[in-house]
CSV table of C-alpha atoms in Angstrom, one decimal:
chain,number,residue,atom,x,y,z
V,1,UNK,CA,-78.9,5.1,30.5
V,2,UNK,CA,-75.4,6.5,31.4
V,3,UNK,CA,-74.8,3.2,29.6
V,4,UNK,CA,-76.5,3.4,26.8
V,5,UNK,CA,-74.9,7.2,26.5
V,6,UNK,CA,-71.6,5.3,26.7
V,7,UNK,CA,-72.4,3.0,24.7
V,8,UNK,CA,-74.0,6.1,22.1
V,9,UNK,CA,-70.3,7.5,23.3
V,10,UNK,CA,-68.2,4.7,21.9
V,11,UNK,CA,-69.9,4.0,18.8
V,12,UNK,CA,-69.5,7.5,17.9
V,13,UNK,CA,-65.9,7.8,18.1
V,14,UNK,CA,-65.9,4.8,16.0
V,15,UNK,CA,-67.6,5.2,13.5
V,16,UNK,CA,-66.0,8.5,13.6
V,17,UNK,CA,-62.0,8.0,13.8
V,18,UNK,CA,-62.7,4.7,12.0
V,19,UNK,CA,-64.1,6.3,8.6
V,20,UNK,CA,-61.5,9.8,9.1
V,21,UNK,CA,-59.2,5.9,8.1
V,22,UNK,CA,-61.3,4.5,5.1
V,23,UNK,CA,-61.4,8.1,4.0
V,24,UNK,CA,-57.9,9.4,3.5
V,25,UNK,CA,-56.4,5.6,2.4
V,26,UNK,CA,-59.2,6.9,-0.5
V,27,UNK,CA,-58.5,10.5,-0.3
V,28,UNK,CA,-54.9,11.5,0.6
V,29,UNK,CA,-54.2,9.2,-2.6
V,30,UNK,CA,-56.8,11.5,-5.0
V,31,UNK,CA,-55.6,14.4,-3.3
V,32,UNK,CA,-51.9,13.4,-4.2
V,33,UNK,CA,-53.0,12.8,-7.9
V,34,UNK,CA,-55.2,16.5,-8.1
V,35,UNK,CA,-52.2,17.8,-6.7
V,36,UNK,CA,-49.2,15.8,-9.3
V,37,UNK,CA,-51.7,16.4,-12.8
V,38,UNK,CA,-52.4,20.3,-12.5
V,39,UNK,CA,-51.0,22.1,-14.8
V,40,UNK,CA,-47.3,23.2,-13.9
V,41,UNK,CA,-47.1,20.3,-11.6
V,42,UNK,CA,-44.7,17.2,-11.4
V,43,UNK,CA,-47.2,15.2,-14.0
V,44,UNK,CA,-49.0,17.7,-15.0
V,45,UNK,CA,-52.3,15.5,-16.7
V,46,UNK,CA,-55.2,17.5,-18.4
V,47,UNK,CA,-57.7,14.9,-18.6
V,48,UNK,CA,-57.1,13.0,-15.6
V,49,UNK,CA,-57.1,16.4,-13.7
V,50,UNK,CA,-60.2,17.5,-15.3
V,51,UNK,CA,-62.1,13.8,-14.3
V,52,UNK,CA,-61.1,14.1,-10.9
V,53,UNK,CA,-61.7,17.2,-9.9
V,54,UNK,CA,-65.2,16.9,-11.5
V,55,UNK,CA,-66.0,13.0,-9.5
V,56,UNK,CA,-64.9,14.8,-6.6
V,57,UNK,CA,-67.1,18.0,-7.0
V,58,UNK,CA,-69.8,15.3,-7.8
V,59,UNK,CA,-69.9,13.4,-4.5
V,60,UNK,CA,-69.1,16.6,-2.3
V,61,UNK,CA,-72.9,18.4,-3.9
V,62,UNK,CA,-74.9,15.5,-2.6
V,63,UNK,CA,-76.1,16.4,0.8
V,64,UNK,CA,-74.7,12.9,3.7
V,65,UNK,CA,-78.4,12.2,4.6
V,66,UNK,CA,-79.0,11.3,0.9
V,67,UNK,CA,-75.7,9.8,0.1
V,68,UNK,CA,-76.1,8.0,3.0
V,69,UNK,CA,-79.3,6.3,1.3
V,70,UNK,CA,-78.4,7.0,-2.6
V,71,UNK,CA,-76.1,4.5,-1.5
V,72,UNK,CA,-78.2,1.5,0.3
V,73,UNK,CA,-77.4,-1.7,-2.5
V,74,UNK,CA,-73.4,-0.7,-2.4
V,75,UNK,CA,-73.6,-0.6,1.4
V,76,UNK,CA,-75.3,-4.1,1.4
V,77,UNK,CA,-73.5,-5.2,-0.8
V,78,UNK,CA,-70.0,-4.4,1.4
V,79,UNK,CA,-70.8,-5.3,4.7
V,80,UNK,CA,-74.4,-7.2,4.4
V,81,UNK,CA,-76.9,-4.4,6.3
V,82,UNK,CA,-76.9,-1.8,5.0
V,83,UNK,CA,-78.0,0.0,9.1
V,84,UNK,CA,-75.6,-0.4,12.7
V,85,UNK,CA,-71.9,1.1,12.7
V,86,UNK,CA,-70.3,-0.8,10.3
V,87,UNK,CA,-72.6,0.2,6.9
V,88,UNK,CA,-72.8,3.4,8.2
V,89,UNK,CA,-69.3,3.1,7.8
V,90,UNK,CA,-69.2,3.0,4.0
V,91,UNK,CA,-71.0,6.0,3.1
V,92,UNK,CA,-69.0,8.2,6.2
V,93,UNK,CA,-66.2,7.0,4.4
V,94,UNK,CA,-66.9,7.8,0.7
V,95,UNK,CA,-68.3,10.9,2.2
V,96,UNK,CA,-65.4,11.9,3.9
V,97,UNK,CA,-62.8,10.9,0.8
V,98,UNK,CA,-63.5,13.9,-1.7
V,99,UNK,CA,-64.1,16.6,0.9
V,100,UNK,CA,-60.3,15.3,2.4
V,101,UNK,CA,-58.8,14.9,-1.5
V,102,UNK,CA,-59.8,18.4,-1.7
V,103,UNK,CA,-57.7,19.0,1.3
V,104,UNK,CA,-54.8,17.1,1.0
V,105,UNK,CA,-55.2,19.4,-2.5
V,106,UNK,CA,-54.7,22.8,-1.0
V,107,UNK,CA,-52.8,21.3,1.4
V,108,UNK,CA,-50.4,20.8,-1.4
V,109,UNK,CA,-51.0,24.1,-2.9
V,110,UNK,CA,-48.8,25.4,0.7
V,111,UNK,CA,-45.8,23.7,-0.2
V,112,UNK,CA,-43.2,26.1,-2.2
V,113,UNK,CA,-42.7,24.9,-5.3
V,114,UNK,CA,-38.8,25.4,-4.9
V,115,UNK,CA,-39.2,22.6,-2.5
V,116,UNK,CA,-40.1,20.8,-5.4
V,117,UNK,CA,-38.1,21.9,-8.2
V,118,UNK,CA,-34.8,21.6,-6.0
V,119,UNK,CA,-36.5,17.7,-5.1
V,120,UNK,CA,-36.1,17.8,-9.5
V,121,UNK,CA,-32.8,19.4,-9.3
V,122,UNK,CA,-31.4,16.5,-7.6
V,123,UNK,CA,-32.9,13.7,-9.2
V,124,UNK,CA,-36.0,12.4,-7.4
V,125,UNK,CA,-38.3,10.5,-9.4
V,126,UNK,CA,-41.8,11.4,-9.1
V,127,UNK,CA,-42.8,9.1,-6.3
V,128,UNK,CA,-39.6,9.6,-4.7
V,129,UNK,CA,-41.0,13.7,-4.4
V,130,UNK,CA,-44.3,13.2,-3.4
V,131,UNK,CA,-43.0,11.1,-0.6
V,132,UNK,CA,-40.2,12.1,0.5
V,133,UNK,CA,-40.9,15.9,-0.2
V,134,UNK,CA,-44.8,16.5,-0.3
V,135,UNK,CA,-46.1,14.4,2.0
V,136,UNK,CA,-43.5,15.1,5.1
V,137,UNK,CA,-43.6,19.1,3.6
V,138,UNK,CA,-47.6,19.2,3.9
V,139,UNK,CA,-47.4,16.9,7.2
V,140,UNK,CA,-48.9,20.2,10.1
V,141,UNK,CA,-51.1,21.3,7.3
V,142,UNK,CA,-52.7,17.6,6.3
V,143,UNK,CA,-53.0,17.0,10.7
V,144,UNK,CA,-55.1,20.0,11.0
V,145,UNK,CA,-56.8,18.8,7.6
V,146,UNK,CA,-57.7,15.9,9.3
V,147,UNK,CA,-58.9,17.2,12.3
V,148,UNK,CA,-61.3,19.7,10.8
V,149,UNK,CA,-62.4,16.2,8.9
V,150,UNK,CA,-62.7,14.3,12.2
V,151,UNK,CA,-65.3,17.7,13.2
V,152,UNK,CA,-67.3,17.4,10.4
V,153,UNK,CA,-67.7,12.8,10.5
V,154,UNK,CA,-68.6,13.3,14.4
V,155,UNK,CA,-71.8,16.1,13.1
V,156,UNK,CA,-71.9,12.9,9.2
V,157,UNK,CA,-71.6,10.3,11.4
V,158,UNK,CA,-75.3,12.1,14.2
V,159,UNK,CA,-76.8,12.9,11.0
V,160,UNK,CA,-77.0,9.1,10.1
V,161,UNK,CA,-78.0,8.0,13.4
V,162,UNK,CA,-81.8,9.5,11.9
V,163,UNK,CA,-81.0,6.7,9.7
V,164,UNK,CA,-79.8,3.8,11.3
V,165,UNK,CA,-75.9,4.5,12.2
V,166,UNK,CA,-76.6,4.5,15.7
V,167,UNK,CA,-74.5,6.1,18.0
V,168,UNK,CA,-74.8,10.2,19.6
V,169,UNK,CA,-77.1,10.7,16.9
V,170,UNK,CA,-79.6,7.9,17.3
V,171,UNK,CA,-80.5,8.1,20.4
V,172,UNK,CA,-80.3,12.4,20.9
V,173,UNK,CA,-82.5,11.6,17.6
V,174,UNK,CA,-85.0,8.8,19.1
V,175,UNK,CA,-85.5,10.3,23.1
V,176,UNK,CA,-84.2,13.7,22.1
V,177,UNK,CA,-86.8,14.1,18.8
V,178,UNK,CA,-88.8,11.5,18.9
V,179,UNK,CA,-89.4,11.6,22.4
V,180,UNK,CA,-88.8,15.0,23.3
V,181,UNK,CA,-86.2,13.8,26.8
V,182,UNK,CA,-84.9,17.2,26.9
V,183,UNK,CA,-82.0,16.1,29.5
V,184,UNK,CA,-81.2,13.8,27.5
V,185,UNK,CA,-82.1,15.6,24.2
V,186,UNK,CA,-79.0,17.9,25.9
V,187,UNK,CA,-76.7,15.2,27.4
V,188,UNK,CA,-76.1,14.4,24.3
V,189,UNK,CA,-75.1,18.0,22.6
V,190,UNK,CA,-73.4,18.6,26.5
V,191,UNK,CA,-71.4,15.1,24.8
V,192,UNK,CA,-70.6,15.6,21.0
V,193,UNK,CA,-69.3,19.7,22.3
V,194,UNK,CA,-66.9,17.4,24.4
V,195,UNK,CA,-65.8,15.4,21.1
V,196,UNK,CA,-65.1,18.2,19.1
V,197,UNK,CA,-63.7,20.2,21.7
V,198,UNK,CA,-61.1,17.1,22.6
V,199,UNK,CA,-60.1,16.8,19.0
V,200,UNK,CA,-59.3,20.1,18.1
V,201,UNK,CA,-57.2,19.9,21.2
V,202,UNK,CA,-55.7,16.7,20.4
V,203,UNK,CA,-55.2,17.8,16.7
V,204,UNK,CA,-53.7,21.4,17.9
V,205,UNK,CA,-51.3,19.3,19.4
V,206,UNK,CA,-50.6,16.6,17.0
V,207,UNK,CA,-49.9,19.7,14.4
V,208,UNK,CA,-47.7,22.5,16.7
V,209,UNK,CA,-45.6,18.8,17.2
V,210,UNK,CA,-45.2,17.8,13.6
V,211,UNK,CA,-44.6,22.2,12.4
V,212,UNK,CA,-40.8,22.9,11.5
V,213,UNK,CA,-41.6,26.3,9.8
Y,1,UNK,CA,-18.1,20.5,-20.6
Y,2,UNK,CA,-21.3,22.1,-20.4
Y,3,UNK,CA,-22.1,23.1,-24.2
Y,4,UNK,CA,-25.5,25.2,-24.5
Y,5,UNK,CA,-26.1,25.5,-28.3
Y,6,UNK,CA,-28.6,27.9,-30.2
Y,7,UNK,CA,-30.8,27.6,-27.0
Y,8,UNK,CA,-34.8,29.2,-27.3
Y,9,UNK,CA,-37.3,29.3,-25.0
Y,10,UNK,CA,-40.6,30.3,-25.1
Y,11,UNK,CA,-43.2,30.0,-22.0
Y,12,UNK,CA,-47.0,29.5,-23.7
Y,13,UNK,CA,-49.5,30.9,-21.8
Y,14,UNK,CA,-53.6,31.4,-21.7
Y,15,UNK,CA,-52.2,31.3,-25.7
Y,16,UNK,CA,-49.9,34.3,-25.7
Y,17,UNK,CA,-46.7,32.9,-26.6
Y,18,UNK,CA,-43.2,34.9,-24.2
Y,19,UNK,CA,-40.0,34.0,-25.3
Y,20,UNK,CA,-37.6,34.2,-22.6
Y,21,UNK,CA,-34.7,32.9,-24.8
Y,22,UNK,CA,-33.6,33.4,-28.1
Y,23,UNK,CA,-30.7,31.7,-29.9
Y,24,UNK,CA,-28.8,31.7,-27.3
Y,25,UNK,CA,-25.4,29.6,-26.5
Y,26,UNK,CA,-23.1,29.4,-23.9
Y,27,UNK,CA,-19.7,27.5,-23.2
Y,28,UNK,CA,-19.0,26.3,-20.2
Y,29,UNK,CA,-14.9,25.5,-19.6
Y,30,UNK,CA,-14.4,22.5,-16.9
Y,31,UNK,CA,-12.6,24.3,-14.1
Y,32,UNK,CA,-14.0,26.7,-14.2
Y,33,UNK,CA,-16.2,30.0,-12.4
Y,34,UNK,CA,-18.9,30.6,-16.0
Y,35,UNK,CA,-21.1,33.5,-14.1
Y,36,UNK,CA,-24.4,34.8,-16.0
Y,37,UNK,CA,-24.9,38.5,-15.9
Y,38,UNK,CA,-28.2,40.5,-16.2
Y,39,UNK,CA,-31.1,42.2,-14.9
Y,40,UNK,CA,-34.4,40.8,-13.9
Y,41,UNK,CA,-36.2,39.2,-16.8
Y,42,UNK,CA,-33.5,38.9,-19.1
Y,43,UNK,CA,-33.6,35.0,-18.5
Y,44,UNK,CA,-30.8,34.3,-15.9
Y,45,UNK,CA,-32.5,31.8,-14.4
Y,46,UNK,CA,-34.2,29.8,-17.6
Y,47,UNK,CA,-30.7,29.7,-19.1
Y,48,UNK,CA,-29.3,27.6,-15.5
Y,49,UNK,CA,-32.2,25.9,-15.8
Y,50,UNK,CA,-32.0,24.7,-19.3
Y,51,UNK,CA,-28.8,22.9,-18.2
Y,52,UNK,CA,-30.1,20.3,-16.1
Y,53,UNK,CA,-33.3,20.4,-17.5
Y,54,UNK,CA,-36.0,21.6,-15.3
Y,55,UNK,CA,-36.7,23.6,-17.5
Y,56,UNK,CA,-36.0,22.2,-21.4
Y,57,UNK,CA,-35.6,24.5,-23.9
Y,58,UNK,CA,-38.1,24.7,-26.9
Y,59,UNK,CA,-35.4,25.2,-29.6
Y,60,UNK,CA,-31.0,23.7,-29.5
Y,61,UNK,CA,-28.8,21.2,-27.5
Y,62,UNK,CA,-27.6,20.7,-23.7
Y,63,UNK,CA,-24.3,19.4,-24.3
Y,64,UNK,CA,-23.1,18.3,-21.1
Y,65,UNK,CA,-20.0,16.0,-20.4
Y,66,UNK,CA,-20.7,14.8,-24.1
Y,67,UNK,CA,-24.1,14.0,-23.5
Y,68,UNK,CA,-27.1,15.1,-24.8
Y,69,UNK,CA,-29.9,15.9,-22.4
Y,70,UNK,CA,-32.5,16.4,-24.6
Y,71,UNK,CA,-32.3,12.8,-25.7
Y,72,UNK,CA,-31.8,10.9,-22.6
Y,73,UNK,CA,-34.3,9.2,-21.1
Y,74,UNK,CA,-36.1,9.4,-18.2
Y,75,UNK,CA,-34.1,7.5,-16.4
Y,76,UNK,CA,-31.0,8.6,-17.9
Y,77,UNK,CA,-31.7,12.5,-17.3
Y,78,UNK,CA,-32.0,11.4,-13.6
Y,79,UNK,CA,-29.0,9.7,-13.2
Y,80,UNK,CA,-27.2,12.8,-14.6
Y,81,UNK,CA,-29.0,15.4,-12.7
Y,82,UNK,CA,-27.6,13.5,-10.3
Y,83,UNK,CA,-24.4,14.4,-10.6
Y,84,UNK,CA,-24.8,18.2,-10.9
Y,85,UNK,CA,-25.5,20.3,-8.3
Y,86,UNK,CA,-27.2,23.2,-7.5
Y,87,UNK,CA,-28.6,25.8,-5.1
Y,88,UNK,CA,-30.6,28.8,-5.6
Y,89,UNK,CA,-31.9,31.8,-4.0
Y,90,UNK,CA,-34.5,30.8,-0.9
Y,91,UNK,CA,-32.5,27.8,0.1
Y,92,UNK,CA,-35.2,26.1,-0.4
Y,93,UNK,CA,-34.5,24.0,2.4
Y,94,UNK,CA,-37.2,20.8,3.5
Y,95,UNK,CA,-38.4,22.4,6.9
Y,96,UNK,CA,-38.9,19.4,7.9
Y,97,UNK,CA,-35.9,18.0,8.2
Y,98,UNK,CA,-32.8,18.8,10.2
Y,99,UNK,CA,-29.9,20.1,8.7
Y,100,UNK,CA,-28.7,16.5,8.4
Y,101,UNK,CA,-31.6,15.5,7.0
Y,102,UNK,CA,-31.5,17.9,4.3
Y,103,UNK,CA,-27.6,16.7,3.3
Y,104,UNK,CA,-28.9,13.1,3.3
Y,105,UNK,CA,-32.1,13.7,0.8
Y,106,UNK,CA,-30.0,13.9,-2.5
Y,107,UNK,CA,-27.9,10.4,-0.9
Y,108,UNK,CA,-30.9,8.7,0.3
Y,109,UNK,CA,-32.8,8.9,-3.7
Y,110,UNK,CA,-30.1,6.6,-5.1
Y,111,UNK,CA,-30.6,4.5,-2.4
Y,112,UNK,CA,-27.0,5.1,-0.3
Y,113,UNK,CA,-26.6,2.3,3.1
Y,114,UNK,CA,-27.1,4.3,5.6
Y,115,UNK,CA,-23.4,4.6,7.8
Y,116,UNK,CA,-21.9,5.7,5.2
Y,117,UNK,CA,-25.1,8.4,4.6
Y,118,UNK,CA,-23.9,9.3,7.7
Y,119,UNK,CA,-20.4,10.4,7.6
Y,120,UNK,CA,-20.9,11.6,4.5
Y,121,UNK,CA,-23.1,14.1,5.8
Y,122,UNK,CA,-20.9,14.6,9.1
Y,123,UNK,CA,-17.7,15.2,6.1
Y,124,UNK,CA,-20.0,17.2,4.6
Y,125,UNK,CA,-21.2,20.0,6.6
Y,126,UNK,CA,-17.8,20.0,8.1
Y,127,UNK,CA,-16.1,21.2,5.5
Y,128,UNK,CA,-19.2,23.8,5.3
Y,129,UNK,CA,-18.8,24.5,8.6
Y,130,UNK,CA,-21.5,23.6,10.1
Y,131,UNK,CA,-20.7,20.6,11.9
Y,132,UNK,CA,-22.7,22.0,15.6
Y,133,UNK,CA,-26.2,22.5,14.0
Y,134,UNK,CA,-26.3,18.8,12.7
Y,135,UNK,CA,-30.0,17.9,14.4
Y,136,UNK,CA,-31.2,21.7,13.8
Y,137,UNK,CA,-34.6,22.0,11.5
Y,138,UNK,CA,-33.8,25.0,9.2
Y,139,UNK,CA,-35.9,27.1,10.9
Y,140,UNK,CA,-33.0,28.2,13.4
Y,141,UNK,CA,-30.6,28.9,10.6
Y,142,UNK,CA,-29.4,32.6,9.7
Y,143,UNK,CA,-29.8,32.7,5.7
Y,144,UNK,CA,-25.4,32.3,5.5
Y,145,UNK,CA,-26.2,29.0,7.2
Y,146,UNK,CA,-29.4,28.2,5.2
Y,147,UNK,CA,-26.8,28.4,2.3
Y,148,UNK,CA,-24.3,26.0,3.2
Y,149,UNK,CA,-26.6,23.3,3.8
Y,150,UNK,CA,-28.0,24.2,0.9
Y,151,UNK,CA,-23.8,24.0,-0.9
Y,152,UNK,CA,-23.3,20.5,1.7
Y,153,UNK,CA,-26.6,19.3,-0.3
Y,154,UNK,CA,-25.8,20.3,-3.2
Y,155,UNK,CA,-22.2,18.7,-3.1
Y,156,UNK,CA,-23.3,15.2,-1.4
Y,157,UNK,CA,-23.5,13.0,-4.9
Y,158,UNK,CA,-20.0,14.5,-6.2
Y,159,UNK,CA,-21.1,16.3,-8.3
Y,160,UNK,CA,-18.6,17.8,-11.0
Y,161,UNK,CA,-21.0,20.9,-11.8
Y,162,UNK,CA,-22.8,22.9,-9.1
Y,163,UNK,CA,-25.4,25.6,-11.2
Y,164,UNK,CA,-25.5,28.6,-8.4
Y,165,UNK,CA,-28.9,30.6,-9.8
Y,166,UNK,CA,-28.5,34.0,-7.5
Y,167,UNK,CA,-27.4,32.6,-4.6
Y,168,UNK,CA,-26.7,35.2,-3.1
Y,169,UNK,CA,-29.3,37.3,-3.6
Y,170,UNK,CA,-31.4,37.1,-0.7
Y,171,UNK,CA,-27.4,38.1,1.7
Y,172,UNK,CA,-26.3,41.0,2.7
Y,173,UNK,CA,-23.1,42.1,1.4
Y,174,UNK,CA,-20.3,40.3,4.5
Y,175,UNK,CA,-22.8,37.3,4.3
Y,176,UNK,CA,-22.4,36.8,0.0
Y,177,UNK,CA,-18.7,37.9,0.6
Y,178,UNK,CA,-17.8,34.5,2.8
Y,179,UNK,CA,-20.6,32.4,0.5
Y,180,UNK,CA,-18.7,33.6,-2.8
Y,181,UNK,CA,-15.0,32.4,-0.9
Y,182,UNK,CA,-16.7,29.8,-0.4
Y,183,UNK,CA,-17.2,28.5,-2.9
Y,184,UNK,CA,-14.1,29.5,-4.7
Y,185,UNK,CA,-12.3,26.9,-1.6
Y,186,UNK,CA,-15.6,24.5,-4.0
Y,187,UNK,CA,-14.0,25.4,-7.2
Y,188,UNK,CA,-10.0,25.0,-6.3
Y,189,UNK,CA,-10.1,22.2,-3.9
Y,190,UNK,CA,-13.0,20.4,-4.7
Y,191,UNK,CA,-12.3,20.7,-8.8
Y,192,UNK,CA,-16.2,21.5,-9.5
Y,193,UNK,CA,-16.4,23.7,-12.3
Y,194,UNK,CA,-19.2,26.7,-11.4
Y,195,UNK,CA,-21.4,28.0,-13.5
Y,196,UNK,CA,-23.9,31.1,-11.4
Y,197,UNK,CA,-26.9,33.6,-11.8
Y,198,UNK,CA,-27.2,36.8,-10.9
Y,199,UNK,CA,-27.5,40.8,-11.1
Y,200,UNK,CA,-24.6,42.1,-8.4
Y,201,UNK,CA,-21.9,43.1,-10.7
Y,202,UNK,CA,-19.2,42.3,-7.8
Y,203,UNK,CA,-20.5,38.7,-7.7
Y,204,UNK,CA,-18.9,38.3,-10.7
Y,205,UNK,CA,-15.7,40.8,-10.2
Y,206,UNK,CA,-14.9,38.1,-7.4
Y,207,UNK,CA,-14.6,35.5,-8.6
Y,208,UNK,CA,-15.4,34.8,-12.3
Y,209,UNK,CA,-12.8,33.6,-14.9
Y,210,UNK,CA,-15.6,34.2,-17.9
Y,211,UNK,CA,-18.6,36.3,-18.2
Y,212,UNK,CA,-21.5,36.3,-20.7
Y,213,UNK,CA,-24.2,39.3,-20.2
Y,214,UNK,CA,-27.9,38.7,-20.8
Y,215,UNK,CA,-30.2,41.0,-22.2
Y,216,UNK,CA,-33.8,40.1,-22.8
Y,217,UNK,CA,-33.4,37.0,-23.3
Y,218,UNK,CA,-30.5,37.5,-26.2
Y,219,UNK,CA,-26.6,37.5,-25.4
Y,220,UNK,CA,-25.3,40.7,-25.5
Y,221,UNK,CA,-21.7,40.2,-24.2
Y,222,UNK,CA,-19.3,37.3,-23.3
Y,223,UNK,CA,-15.8,38.0,-22.3
Y,224,UNK,CA,-13.5,36.2,-19.7
Y,225,UNK,CA,-11.9,38.8,-16.2
Y,226,UNK,CA,-8.0,39.0,-16.2
Y,227,UNK,CA,-8.2,39.7,-12.8
Y,228,UNK,CA,-5.4,37.0,-11.1
């Protein structure tokens, strides 16, 4: 039993962090694009901004548990199967990306406009403004966004457990919901609570370290 | 050196057009300190932003060193901006970078070799008297110190022109005096032409050689100071 729980915890960790990583790889560039195409920003473009905004809202509107099922054909195409940890990574990443994009956009909005203006005055290209001004200045806020995202992903990955994703979610679902084994269910809950706390504490610590404001 | 010819700038907001500047002309002489003074909302900030095209005028010409900036292709405009230093009311230092990192910023933008950056940063911080703050973050500095860092940053690329956007308006009178004397020093010793905008009369009286009075987007008076 202990071994099963340990394995489940490991799978949940893998799903959370790997999909968090891929979510950022997809979502952060989207967030940058969403921000710089806003009215009054460095690459103002109403059309791109509106299209992007609509697509992001669409994906955010799909309940995660439905997204998993809806994406099965695509998931099969990418990883060859629709069950297990690897298969869960696909909808988790795609589910997290638009969420991350919006969070990143908000982080950039917190960067004082004067800093962008000063960078422009110094002859920075839009790319340099993104890399040297926006991203470093938004870093503390982005770290906080990452913390929130990872915690959300812990929740999502357990939801995935109900439809064959593995991890603590599956154990909690099978032993708790199906088998009504109160002890196992509560241990799973305790483990999830511990994970959430650990991520939050680590996130706060890193955010504080990178914040020089 | 800088010529603003018949500058008009209109802003459109929710279908309503407001005119921030109407037909303002200004010639800035090499080696001088030109001041633009006016109440808030007079269009001073817009005017100074037209010089490096942070704001693009709706009509008019911006001539810097004989070149019409409005006609420059983007890459040339960026190169031109690197030769025009600018400092701001709220300093606009990057909170994520140390004092040295902030001064290095414009040098990094044009890919200056690392060793050269280090040397130049050292030199600049000495010039503004902050060599002991190299590794501090801006959050730890006083207002006057922040503006000194901003001045060092603005001078990093050896500009011929320095634009000062209400550079002393967030500072107390004593600090204002020290920043003004630093600007004066930069003007005379390094032969850098300065354009400053302010709403404080004493700033103009203190260091300016030429003055333009702006009111409601129009040039209402211009005169030359003869206090020297």
